[in-house]
Structures are given as structure tokens and as C-alpha cells.
Short mmCIF file of C-alpha atoms and ligand atoms in Angstrom, two decimals:
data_model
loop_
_atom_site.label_atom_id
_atom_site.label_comp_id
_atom_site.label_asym_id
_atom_site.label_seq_id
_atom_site.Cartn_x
_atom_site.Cartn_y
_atom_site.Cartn_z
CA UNK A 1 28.03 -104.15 -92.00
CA UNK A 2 25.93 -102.79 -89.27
CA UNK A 3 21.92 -103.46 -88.55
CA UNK A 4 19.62 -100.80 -88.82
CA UNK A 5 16.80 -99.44 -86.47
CA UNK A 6 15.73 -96.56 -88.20
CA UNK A 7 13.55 -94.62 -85.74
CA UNK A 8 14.07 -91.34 -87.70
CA UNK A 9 9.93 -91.36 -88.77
CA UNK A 10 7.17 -93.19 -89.69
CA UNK A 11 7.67 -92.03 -93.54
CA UNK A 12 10.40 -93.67 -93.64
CA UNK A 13 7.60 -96.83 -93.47
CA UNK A 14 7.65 -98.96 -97.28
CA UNK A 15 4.26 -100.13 -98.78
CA UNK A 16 2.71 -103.33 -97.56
CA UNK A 17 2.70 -106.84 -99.83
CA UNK A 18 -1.28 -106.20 -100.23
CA UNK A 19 -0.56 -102.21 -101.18
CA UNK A 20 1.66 -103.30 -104.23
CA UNK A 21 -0.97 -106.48 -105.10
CA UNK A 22 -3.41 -103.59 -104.60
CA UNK A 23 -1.74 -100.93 -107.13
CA UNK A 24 -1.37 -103.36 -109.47
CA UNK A 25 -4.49 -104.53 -109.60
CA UNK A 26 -6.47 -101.40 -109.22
CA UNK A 27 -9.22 -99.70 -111.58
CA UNK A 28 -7.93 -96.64 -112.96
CA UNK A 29 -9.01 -93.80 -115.04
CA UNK A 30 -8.20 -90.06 -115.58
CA UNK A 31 -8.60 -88.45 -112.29
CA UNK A 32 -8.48 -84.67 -113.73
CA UNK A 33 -12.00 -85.60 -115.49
CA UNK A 34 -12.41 -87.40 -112.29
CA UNK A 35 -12.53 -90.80 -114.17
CA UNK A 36 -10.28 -93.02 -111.73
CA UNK A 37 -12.52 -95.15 -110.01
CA UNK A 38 -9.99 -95.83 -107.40
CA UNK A 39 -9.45 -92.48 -106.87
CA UNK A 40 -13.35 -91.93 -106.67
CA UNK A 41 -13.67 -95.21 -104.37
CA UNK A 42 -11.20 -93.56 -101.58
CA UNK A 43 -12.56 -89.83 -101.70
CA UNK A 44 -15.69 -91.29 -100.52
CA UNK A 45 -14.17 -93.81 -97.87
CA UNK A 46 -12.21 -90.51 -96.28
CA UNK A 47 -15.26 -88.23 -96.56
CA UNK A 48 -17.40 -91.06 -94.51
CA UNK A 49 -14.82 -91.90 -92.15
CA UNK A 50 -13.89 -88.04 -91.37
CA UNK A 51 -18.06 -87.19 -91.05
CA UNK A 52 -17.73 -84.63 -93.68
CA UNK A 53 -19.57 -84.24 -97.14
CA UNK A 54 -16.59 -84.60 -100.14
CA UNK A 55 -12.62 -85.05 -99.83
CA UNK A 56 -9.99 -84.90 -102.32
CA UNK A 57 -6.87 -87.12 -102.84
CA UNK A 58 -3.65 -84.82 -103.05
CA UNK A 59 0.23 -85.91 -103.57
CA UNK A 60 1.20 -84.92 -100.15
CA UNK A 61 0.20 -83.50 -96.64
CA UNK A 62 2.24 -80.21 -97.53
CA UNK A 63 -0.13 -79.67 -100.45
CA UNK A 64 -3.16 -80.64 -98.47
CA UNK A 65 -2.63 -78.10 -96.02
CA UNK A 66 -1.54 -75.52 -98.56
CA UNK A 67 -4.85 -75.67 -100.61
CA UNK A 68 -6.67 -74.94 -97.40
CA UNK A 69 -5.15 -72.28 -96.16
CA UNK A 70 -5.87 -71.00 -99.94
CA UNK A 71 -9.38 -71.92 -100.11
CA UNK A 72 -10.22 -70.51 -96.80
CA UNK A 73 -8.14 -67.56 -96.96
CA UNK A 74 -9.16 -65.93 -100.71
CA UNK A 75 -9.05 -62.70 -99.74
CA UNK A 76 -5.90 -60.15 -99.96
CA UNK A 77 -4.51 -59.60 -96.75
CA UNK A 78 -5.77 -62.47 -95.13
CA UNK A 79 -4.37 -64.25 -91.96
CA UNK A 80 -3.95 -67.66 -90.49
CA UNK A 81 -3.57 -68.45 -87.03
CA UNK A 82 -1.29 -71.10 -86.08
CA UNK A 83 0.74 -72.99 -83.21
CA UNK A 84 4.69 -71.71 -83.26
CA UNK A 85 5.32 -75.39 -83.16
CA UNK A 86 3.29 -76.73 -86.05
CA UNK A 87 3.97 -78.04 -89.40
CA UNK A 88 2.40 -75.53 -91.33
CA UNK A 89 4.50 -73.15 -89.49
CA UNK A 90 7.80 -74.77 -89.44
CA UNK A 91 8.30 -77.21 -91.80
CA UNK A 92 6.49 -75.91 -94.82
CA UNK A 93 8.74 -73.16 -96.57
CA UNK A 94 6.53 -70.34 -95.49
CA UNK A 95 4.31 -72.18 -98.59
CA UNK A 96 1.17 -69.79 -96.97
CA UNK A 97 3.23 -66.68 -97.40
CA UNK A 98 5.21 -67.80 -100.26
CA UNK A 99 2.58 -69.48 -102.62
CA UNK A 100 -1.10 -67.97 -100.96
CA UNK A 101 0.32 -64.43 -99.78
CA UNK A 102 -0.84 -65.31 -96.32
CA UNK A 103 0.27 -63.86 -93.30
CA UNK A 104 1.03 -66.67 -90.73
CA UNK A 105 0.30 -65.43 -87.32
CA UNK A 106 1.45 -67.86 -84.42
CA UNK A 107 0.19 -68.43 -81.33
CA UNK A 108 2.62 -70.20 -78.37
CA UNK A 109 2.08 -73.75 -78.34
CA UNK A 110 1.80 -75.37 -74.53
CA UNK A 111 3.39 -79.19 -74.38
CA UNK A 112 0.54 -80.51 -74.85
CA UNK A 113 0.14 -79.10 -78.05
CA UNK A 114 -3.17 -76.79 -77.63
CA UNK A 115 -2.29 -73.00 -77.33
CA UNK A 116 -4.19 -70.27 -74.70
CA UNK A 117 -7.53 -69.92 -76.13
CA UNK A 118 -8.60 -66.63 -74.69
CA UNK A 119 -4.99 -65.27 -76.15
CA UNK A 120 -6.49 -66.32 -79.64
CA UNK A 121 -9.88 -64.20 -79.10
CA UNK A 122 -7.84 -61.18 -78.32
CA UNK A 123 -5.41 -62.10 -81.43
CA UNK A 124 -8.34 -61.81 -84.00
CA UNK A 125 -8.26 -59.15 -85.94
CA UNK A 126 -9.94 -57.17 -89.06
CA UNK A 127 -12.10 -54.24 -87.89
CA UNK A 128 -9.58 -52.03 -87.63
CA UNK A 129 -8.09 -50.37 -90.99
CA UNK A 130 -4.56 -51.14 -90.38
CA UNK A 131 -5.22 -55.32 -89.76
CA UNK A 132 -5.03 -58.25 -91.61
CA UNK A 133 -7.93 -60.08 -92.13
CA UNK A 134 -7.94 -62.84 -89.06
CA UNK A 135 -9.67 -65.74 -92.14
CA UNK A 136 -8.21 -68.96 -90.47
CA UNK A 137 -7.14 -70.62 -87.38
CA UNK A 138 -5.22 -74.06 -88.17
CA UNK A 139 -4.26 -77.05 -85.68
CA UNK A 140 -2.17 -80.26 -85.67
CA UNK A 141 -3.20 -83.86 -84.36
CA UNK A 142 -1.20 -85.35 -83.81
CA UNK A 143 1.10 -82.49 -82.32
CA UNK A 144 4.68 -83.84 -83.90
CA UNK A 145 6.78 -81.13 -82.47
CA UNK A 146 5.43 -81.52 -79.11
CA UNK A 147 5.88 -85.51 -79.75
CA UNK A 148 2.94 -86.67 -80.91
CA UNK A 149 0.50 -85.53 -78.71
CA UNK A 150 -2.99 -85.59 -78.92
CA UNK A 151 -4.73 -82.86 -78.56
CA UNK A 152 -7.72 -82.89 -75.85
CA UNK A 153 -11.48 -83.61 -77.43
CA UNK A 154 -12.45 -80.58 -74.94
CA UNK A 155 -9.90 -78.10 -76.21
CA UNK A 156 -10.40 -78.96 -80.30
CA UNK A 157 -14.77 -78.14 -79.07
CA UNK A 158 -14.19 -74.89 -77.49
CA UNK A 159 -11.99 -73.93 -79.82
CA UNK A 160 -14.62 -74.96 -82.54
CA UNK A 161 -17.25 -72.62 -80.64
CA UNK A 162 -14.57 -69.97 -80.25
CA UNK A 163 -14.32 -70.12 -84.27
CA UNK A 164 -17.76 -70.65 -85.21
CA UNK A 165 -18.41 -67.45 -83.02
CA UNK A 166 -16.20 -65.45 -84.87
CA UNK A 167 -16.90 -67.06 -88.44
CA UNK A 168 -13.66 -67.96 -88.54
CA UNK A 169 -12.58 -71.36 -90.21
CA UNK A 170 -11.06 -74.33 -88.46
CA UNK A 171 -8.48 -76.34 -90.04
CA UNK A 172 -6.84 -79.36 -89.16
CA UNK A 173 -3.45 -80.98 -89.95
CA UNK A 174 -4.20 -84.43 -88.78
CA UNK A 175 -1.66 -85.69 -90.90
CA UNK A 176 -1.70 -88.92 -87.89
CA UNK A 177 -5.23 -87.75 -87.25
CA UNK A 178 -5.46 -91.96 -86.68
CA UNK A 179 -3.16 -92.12 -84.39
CA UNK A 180 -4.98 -89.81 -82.35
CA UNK A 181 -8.25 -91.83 -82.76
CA UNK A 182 -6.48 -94.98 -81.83
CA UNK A 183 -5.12 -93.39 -78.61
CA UNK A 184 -8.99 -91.67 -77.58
CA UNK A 185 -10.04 -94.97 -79.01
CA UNK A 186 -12.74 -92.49 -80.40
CA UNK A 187 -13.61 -92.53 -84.47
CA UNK A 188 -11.88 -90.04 -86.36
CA UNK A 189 -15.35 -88.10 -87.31
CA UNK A 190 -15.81 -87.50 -83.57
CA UNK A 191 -12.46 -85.98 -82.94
CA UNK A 192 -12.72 -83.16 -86.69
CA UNK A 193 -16.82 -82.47 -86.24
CA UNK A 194 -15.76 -79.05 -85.21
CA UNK A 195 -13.51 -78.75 -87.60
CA UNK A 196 -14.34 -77.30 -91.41
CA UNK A 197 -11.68 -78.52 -92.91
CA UNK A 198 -9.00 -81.68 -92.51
CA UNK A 199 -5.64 -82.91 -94.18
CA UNK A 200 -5.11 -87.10 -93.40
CA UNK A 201 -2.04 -88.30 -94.64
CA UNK A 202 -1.38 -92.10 -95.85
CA UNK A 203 2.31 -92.06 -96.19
CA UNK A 204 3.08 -91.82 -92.36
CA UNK A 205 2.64 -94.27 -90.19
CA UNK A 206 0.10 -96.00 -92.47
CA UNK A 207 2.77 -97.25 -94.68
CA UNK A 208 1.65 -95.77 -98.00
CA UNK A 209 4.39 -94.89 -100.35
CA UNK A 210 2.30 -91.48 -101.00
CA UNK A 211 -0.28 -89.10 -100.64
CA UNK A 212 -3.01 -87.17 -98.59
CA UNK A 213 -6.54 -86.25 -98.31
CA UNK A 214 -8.13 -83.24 -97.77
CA UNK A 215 -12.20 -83.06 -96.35
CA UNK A 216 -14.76 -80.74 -95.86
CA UNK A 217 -18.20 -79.19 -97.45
CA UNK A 218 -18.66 -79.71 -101.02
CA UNK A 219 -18.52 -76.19 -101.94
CA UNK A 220 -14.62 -76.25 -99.89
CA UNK A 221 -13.70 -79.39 -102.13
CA UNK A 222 -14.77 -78.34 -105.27
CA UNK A 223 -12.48 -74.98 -104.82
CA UNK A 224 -10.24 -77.43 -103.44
CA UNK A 225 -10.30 -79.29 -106.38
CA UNK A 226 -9.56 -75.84 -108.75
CA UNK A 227 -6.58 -75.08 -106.34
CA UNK A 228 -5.06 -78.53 -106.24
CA UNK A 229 -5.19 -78.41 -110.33
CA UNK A 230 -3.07 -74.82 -110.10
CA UNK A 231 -0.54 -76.11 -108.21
CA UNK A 232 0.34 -78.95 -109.63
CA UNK A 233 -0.76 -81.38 -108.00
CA UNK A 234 -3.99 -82.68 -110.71
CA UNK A 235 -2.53 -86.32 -111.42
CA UNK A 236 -3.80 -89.00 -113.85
CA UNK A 237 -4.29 -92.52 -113.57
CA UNK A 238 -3.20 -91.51 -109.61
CA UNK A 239 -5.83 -94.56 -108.59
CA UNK A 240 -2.51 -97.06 -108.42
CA UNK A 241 -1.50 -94.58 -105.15
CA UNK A 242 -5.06 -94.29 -104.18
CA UNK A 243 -5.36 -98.21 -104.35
CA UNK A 244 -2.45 -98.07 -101.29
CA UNK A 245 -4.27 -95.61 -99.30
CA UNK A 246 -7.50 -97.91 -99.28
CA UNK A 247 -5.32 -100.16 -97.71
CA UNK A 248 -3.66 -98.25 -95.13
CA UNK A 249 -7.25 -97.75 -94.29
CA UNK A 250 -8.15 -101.04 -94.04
CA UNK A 251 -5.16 -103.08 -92.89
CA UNK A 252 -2.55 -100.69 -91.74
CA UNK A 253 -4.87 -98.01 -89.01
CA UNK A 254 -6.13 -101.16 -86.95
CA UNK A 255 -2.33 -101.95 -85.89
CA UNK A 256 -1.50 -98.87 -84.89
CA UNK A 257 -1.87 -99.48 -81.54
CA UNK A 258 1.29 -101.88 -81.49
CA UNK A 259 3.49 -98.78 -82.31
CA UNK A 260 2.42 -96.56 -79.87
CA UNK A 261 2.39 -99.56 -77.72
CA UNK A 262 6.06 -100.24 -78.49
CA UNK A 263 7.20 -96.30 -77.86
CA UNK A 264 6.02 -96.93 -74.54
CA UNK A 265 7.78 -99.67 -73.67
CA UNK A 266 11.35 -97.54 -75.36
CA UNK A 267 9.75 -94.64 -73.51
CA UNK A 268 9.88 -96.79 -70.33
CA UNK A 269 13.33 -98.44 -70.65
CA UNK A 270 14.99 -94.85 -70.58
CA UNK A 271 12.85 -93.83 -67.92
CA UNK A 272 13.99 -96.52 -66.00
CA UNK A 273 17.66 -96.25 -66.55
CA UNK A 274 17.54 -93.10 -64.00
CA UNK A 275 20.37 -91.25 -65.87
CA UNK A 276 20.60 -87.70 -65.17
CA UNK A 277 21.61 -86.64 -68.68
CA UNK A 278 18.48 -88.45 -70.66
CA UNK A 279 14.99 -88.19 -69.77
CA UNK A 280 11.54 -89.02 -71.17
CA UNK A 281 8.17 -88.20 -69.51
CA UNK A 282 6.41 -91.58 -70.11
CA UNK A 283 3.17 -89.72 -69.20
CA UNK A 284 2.96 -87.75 -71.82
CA UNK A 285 4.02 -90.18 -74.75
CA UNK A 286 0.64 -90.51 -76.73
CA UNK A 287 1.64 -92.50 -79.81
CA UNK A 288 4.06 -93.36 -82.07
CA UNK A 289 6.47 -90.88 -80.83
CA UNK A 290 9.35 -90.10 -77.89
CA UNK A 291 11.31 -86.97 -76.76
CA UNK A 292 14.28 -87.76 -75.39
CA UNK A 293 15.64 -84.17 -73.46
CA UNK A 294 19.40 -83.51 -73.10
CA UNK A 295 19.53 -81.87 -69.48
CA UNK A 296 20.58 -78.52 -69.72
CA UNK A 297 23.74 -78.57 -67.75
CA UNK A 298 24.69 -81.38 -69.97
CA UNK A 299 27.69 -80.45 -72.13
CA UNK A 300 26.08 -83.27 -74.81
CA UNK A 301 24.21 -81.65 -78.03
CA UNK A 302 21.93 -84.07 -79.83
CA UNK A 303 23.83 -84.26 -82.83
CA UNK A 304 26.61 -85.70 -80.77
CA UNK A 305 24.33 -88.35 -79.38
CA UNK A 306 22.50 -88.90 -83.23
CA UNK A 307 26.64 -89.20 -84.39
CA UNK A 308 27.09 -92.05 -81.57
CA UNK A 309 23.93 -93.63 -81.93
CA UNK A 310 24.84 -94.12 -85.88
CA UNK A 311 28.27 -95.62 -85.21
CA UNK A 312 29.50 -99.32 -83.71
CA UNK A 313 32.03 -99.55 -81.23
CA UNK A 314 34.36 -102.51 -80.51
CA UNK A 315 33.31 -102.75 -76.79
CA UNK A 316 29.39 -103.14 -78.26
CA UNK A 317 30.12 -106.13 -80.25
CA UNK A 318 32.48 -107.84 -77.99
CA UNK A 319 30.14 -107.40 -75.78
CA UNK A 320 26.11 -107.77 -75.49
CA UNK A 321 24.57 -105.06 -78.33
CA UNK A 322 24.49 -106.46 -81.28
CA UNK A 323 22.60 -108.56 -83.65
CA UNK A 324 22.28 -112.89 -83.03
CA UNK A 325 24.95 -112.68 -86.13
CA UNK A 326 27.20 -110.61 -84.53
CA UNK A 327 26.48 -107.26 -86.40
CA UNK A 328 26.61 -104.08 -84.57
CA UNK A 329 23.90 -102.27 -84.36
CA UNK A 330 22.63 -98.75 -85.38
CA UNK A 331 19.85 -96.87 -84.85
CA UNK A 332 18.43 -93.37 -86.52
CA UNK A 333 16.86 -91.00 -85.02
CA UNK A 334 16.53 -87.21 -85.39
CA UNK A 335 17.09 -83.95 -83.64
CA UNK A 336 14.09 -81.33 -82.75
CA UNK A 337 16.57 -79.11 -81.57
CA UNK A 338 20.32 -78.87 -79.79
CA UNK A 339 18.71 -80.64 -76.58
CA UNK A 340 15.80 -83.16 -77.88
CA UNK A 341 16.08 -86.27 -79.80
CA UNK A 342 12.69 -87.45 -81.18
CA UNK A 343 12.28 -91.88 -82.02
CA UNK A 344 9.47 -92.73 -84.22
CA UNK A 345 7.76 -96.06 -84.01
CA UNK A 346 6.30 -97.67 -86.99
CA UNK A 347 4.83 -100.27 -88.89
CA UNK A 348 8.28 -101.35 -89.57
CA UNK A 349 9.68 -102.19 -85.98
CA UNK A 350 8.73 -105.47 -84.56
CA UNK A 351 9.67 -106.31 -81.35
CA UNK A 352 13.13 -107.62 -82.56
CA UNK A 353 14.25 -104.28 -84.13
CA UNK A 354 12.71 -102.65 -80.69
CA UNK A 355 14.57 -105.06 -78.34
CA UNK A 356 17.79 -104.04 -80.57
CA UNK A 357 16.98 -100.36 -80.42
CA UNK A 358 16.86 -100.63 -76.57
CA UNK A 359 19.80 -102.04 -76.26
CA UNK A 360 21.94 -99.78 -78.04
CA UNK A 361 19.97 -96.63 -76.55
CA UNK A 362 20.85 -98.05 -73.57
CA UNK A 363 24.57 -98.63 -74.48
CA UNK A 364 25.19 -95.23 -75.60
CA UNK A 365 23.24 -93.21 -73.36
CA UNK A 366 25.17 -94.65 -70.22
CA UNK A 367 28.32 -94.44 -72.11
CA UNK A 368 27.83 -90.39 -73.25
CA UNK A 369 26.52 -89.89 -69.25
CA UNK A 370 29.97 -91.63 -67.98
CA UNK A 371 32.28 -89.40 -70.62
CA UNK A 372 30.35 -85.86 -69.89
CA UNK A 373 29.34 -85.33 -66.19
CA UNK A 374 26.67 -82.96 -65.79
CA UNK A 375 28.06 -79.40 -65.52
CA UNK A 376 28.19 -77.79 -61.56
CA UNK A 377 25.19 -74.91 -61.85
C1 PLP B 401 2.09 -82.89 -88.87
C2 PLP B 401 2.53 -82.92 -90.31
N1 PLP B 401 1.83 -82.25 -91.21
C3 PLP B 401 2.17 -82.25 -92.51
C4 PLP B 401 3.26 -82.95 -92.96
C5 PLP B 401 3.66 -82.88 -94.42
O1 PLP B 401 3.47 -84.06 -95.08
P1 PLP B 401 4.25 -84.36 -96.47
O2 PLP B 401 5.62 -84.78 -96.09
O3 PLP B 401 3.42 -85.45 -97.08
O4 PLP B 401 4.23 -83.11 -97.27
C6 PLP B 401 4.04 -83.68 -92.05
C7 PLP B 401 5.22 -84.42 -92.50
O5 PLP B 401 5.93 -85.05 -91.77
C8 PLP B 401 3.66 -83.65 -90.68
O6 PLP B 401 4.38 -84.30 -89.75
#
């Protein structure tokens, strides 16, 4: 038997002892005839923390983002703007085009997770017969693909001003929207007042076992609200998940601060191992979340180094990495792509599991340097 670190994601995070005395406890009603007082009690805690007028509890951040792009893009032949790197884009089945019939158009997302904003002026379109409708333009913050960056305040305001200009809709994913107000050490309302429309999820990093929120204007919930029942996702006595997400709130957002704290000590550790085949840029770890890059000339493909990281040698437990019982140790993580490993902090990973993560990262990233030398260029 080996230990686990699983660094794969924050999802991966289990509810809290005061979640489950929560969902047990909870008041609960019919939440189609919007009866569920729970339900009711945590629609009104998002729409006050977010700064916006109504929001609506939803089964997941997929859904949340679908029903927007829905609700703000009603017409035939409408379009959304997006980042090439973001959820909505990657990671979400096509759901706009599949479910909605809307064209996704993407923009090219910088590292820092903001795109070129006089690029997206010249993108709108809709005067011309032979357009799409430009109806949305959609962002992430956190940026997970670009490893959990936050995006700048400045950027997300002129962006809002480039929208509002053009009547065009702002959405945001800010499915770790708190992580991003932990890391400004701004309130969440300050960060989305440009923005018309916002998904929050509860099952990341704040440990719920499910669900998400979508905010906005009245009017944008209560179409929400029809859409949401059409695709599914209108659930009953959903106040026992509702009763977790009240306590993310509460007791799981203020800690954040000790995982994003704790990825930059990992993110630091590599760093300082100087190996020419692994590197992080310490700078630009924001929160929860590390890249780790493969150099190029590197014959090593993350899998190989996921495969490695997941097994336990002899040499590691005769030797230093493993557990004060002697188990080896593994740790999880996953691949972006052929040449970047992302690790996820969470709620889950005291310092014990981190100090055991570090040493086996350390193991096995010295060892895979030693067997494959950097190819001549
Ligand atoms: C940025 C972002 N948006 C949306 C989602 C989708 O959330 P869910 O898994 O609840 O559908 C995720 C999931 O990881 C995400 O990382």
C-alpha cells in the first residue's frame, strides 16, 4: 500500500464535518416552486456577495455557464467570444454549439490569461449580412489553463467599457472567482461589477460535494431560471446541497489563502532544485495552482512523468521518500498537454501531505533528469 497526495484538482476536495451536520440539518422545500428555504437563504448570500440583484443555484459550473451563454445569446446566429484556453471553450463538449446553437468564436489567450483587447473590437461583428451576431464576450477567473491566474482588475474594467460600448454582454466563469479575491485581497463584488453576468462554483476548492451559482439582473435570472428548468437541471428538496455551499461560504473561502500559500512553497522547491528539464515560474503562480513545463529538448512527455510520479520504487523506500510508516508515496497530478503538468492545492493538503508531495516531486524529477539528458539543439 502506497500514500496518496492527490494534487490532480481541487474537486477532488470531500465535504467538511460542518457541510454534512449542515445538510442534515437544513430547511428544505421544493425548489422548482422555489419553496426550499435553504436554497432561497444562499441565492441571496451569492447575489449580495457578487454586488448583483438575484442568483440562481445550479448542479454544476458547466450548466451555469451554459444557461448564460443561452440567456444572453437568444437570438439565431448568435456568437460568443471567448479565450482559446478557457473552460467554456475546451472543456465543455462544444455545450454552446451543441445545446444553444452558438457559434464559439475564440480569441488567443496571453499567459496571463486576458486576451488583446483591441483584437476583440475588430472581432465584433453583425452589420454586415453575411456575420454572426457578435451577442457575448465570456472570461475565466481564475484562468485554469493558464494556471490559475488572476486576471488584472484593469483589464476585466476596460474590457467592461469595451462591452458596454458595444452593448455587448460580459460573462464570467469565476468558477474560483474566490480565489481570485483572496489573492487581490479585494471582495468578490469589486472584481464582477463590470461584469453582467457570473458562474461561482462551490465544489472546487471550497470543498462542496456539488453545485454552482449563477448572478446577474433579475430579468437575466428569471430567464435563467426558465433555462435551468429545460435542461434539466430544476432540482427539489436541492437545499441539503445548498446547505454545503453556505458553508463553503462561510468556513471554507477564509482558508483559502493556506492553499495558494502552500503552491508557493511546491512552486518554490522545484524552482530551487535548478534542473534543466522541470521548471516553474514562481512569479506567476497566483493561487491554488502550478505549471510544471517539460523543456522542449527534453525527450520526457508528461504522461511519462504522471506514470512515475504514480508508482514506488525500491530505492524511495529504502531510502528517505516515504511515509513515518514506511509507505511509499504517490502523488496525482494531471497533464495540460505533452509538456505541462498542472498540481492543485486544496483544502485537503496540510502541510504533511505537502512536505510528502515535495519529496517525491523531488525524487522523481531528479531521477527522470539523470535517465533523459536534454537533447543537443
Ligand atoms: C474554470 C472552470 N469553469 C467551469 C468548470 C466546470 O465545472 P463543473 O465541473 O462543475 O461542471 C470548471 C471545472 O473544473 C472549471 O475549472
Amino acid at each position: 500500500m502506497a500514500y496518496i497526495v492527490d494534487l490532480r484538482s481541487d474537486t477532488v476536495t470531500k465535504p467538511t464535518e460542518s457541510m454534512k451536520h449542515a445538510m442534515v440539518n437544513s430547511a428544505l422545500g421544493d425548489d422548482v416552486f422555489g419553496e426550499d428555504p435553504t436554497v432561497n437563504a444562499l441565492e441571496s448570500k451569492v447575489a449580495n456577495l457578487l454586488g448583483k440583484q438575484a442568483a440562481l443555484f445550479v448542479p454544476s459550473g458547466t450548466m451555469a455557464n451554459l444557461i448564460a451563454i443561452m440567456v444572453h445569446c437568444n437570438k439565431r446566429g448568435s456568437e460568443a467570444i471567448v479565450g482559446n484556453c478557457s473552460h467554456i471553450y475546451k472543456y465543455e463538449q462544444g455545450g454552446a454549439a451543441h445545446v444553444a446553437g452558438v457559434l464559439l468564436s475564440t480569441m488567443q489567450n496571453k499567459p496571463d490569461g486576458t486576451f488583446d483587447l483591441q483584437e476583440l473590437e475588430k472581432r465584433i461583428r453583425g452589420s454586415d449580412i453575411h456575420d454572426p451576431i457578435t451577442s457575448l464576450v465570456a472570461i475565466e477567473n481564475t484562468q485554469n489553463y493558464c494556471g490559475g491566474k488572476v486576471l488584472p482588475l484593469q483589464w476585466i474594467d476596460d474590457l467592461s467599457d469595451l462591452c458596454k460600448k458595444h452593448s455587448l454582454p460580459l460573462h464570467m466563469d469565476g468558477a474560483r472567482l474566490l480565489n481570485a479575491s483572496t489573492y487581490l485581497a479585494v471582495p468578490p463584488e469589486r472584481i464582477v461589477r463590470g461584469c453582467d453576468s457570473v458562474a461561482l462554483c462551490f465544489s472546487k476548492g471550497l470543498s462542496a460535494p456539488a453545485g454552482s451559482a449563477l448572478a446577474g439582473s433579475y430579468h437575466f435570472i428569471q430567464q435563467a431560471r426558465r433555462m435551468r428548468k429545460m435542461l434539466g437541471g430544476g432540482m427539489r428538496q436541492s437545499g441539503v446541497l445548498a446547505a454545503a455551499a453556505m458553508v463553503a461560504l462561510d468556513e471554507v473561502a477564509p482558508a483559502l489563502a493556506l492553499d495558494h500559500k502552500r503552491a508557493r512553497t511546491l512552486a518554490k522547491v522545484i524552482e530551487g532544485l535548478f534542473l534543466k528539464t522541470f521548471s516553474v515560474d514562481v512569479e506567476s503562480q497566483h493561487t491554488n495552482m502550478i505549471l510544471v513545463r517539460i523543456a522542449e529538448r527534453s525527450p520526457l512527455r508528461a504522461e511519462q512523468v504522471l506514470n512515475r510520479l504514480a508508482q514506488v520504487s525500491l530505492a524511495e523506500t529504502q531510502g528517505d521518500c516515504k511515509t513515518p510508516n514506511d509507505e511509499g508515496v504517490i502523488v496525482k497530478a494531471i497533464c495540460f498537454n505533452d509538456k505541462t503538468i498542472r498540481l492543485t492545492l486544496h483544502r485537503e493538503i496540510l502541510d504533511t501531505d505537502l512536505w510528502l508531495a515535495i519529496m517525491k516531486i523531488t525524487f522523481v524529477f531528479k531521477e527522470l533528469e539523470a535517465a533523459n539528458p536534454l537533447v543537443q539543439s
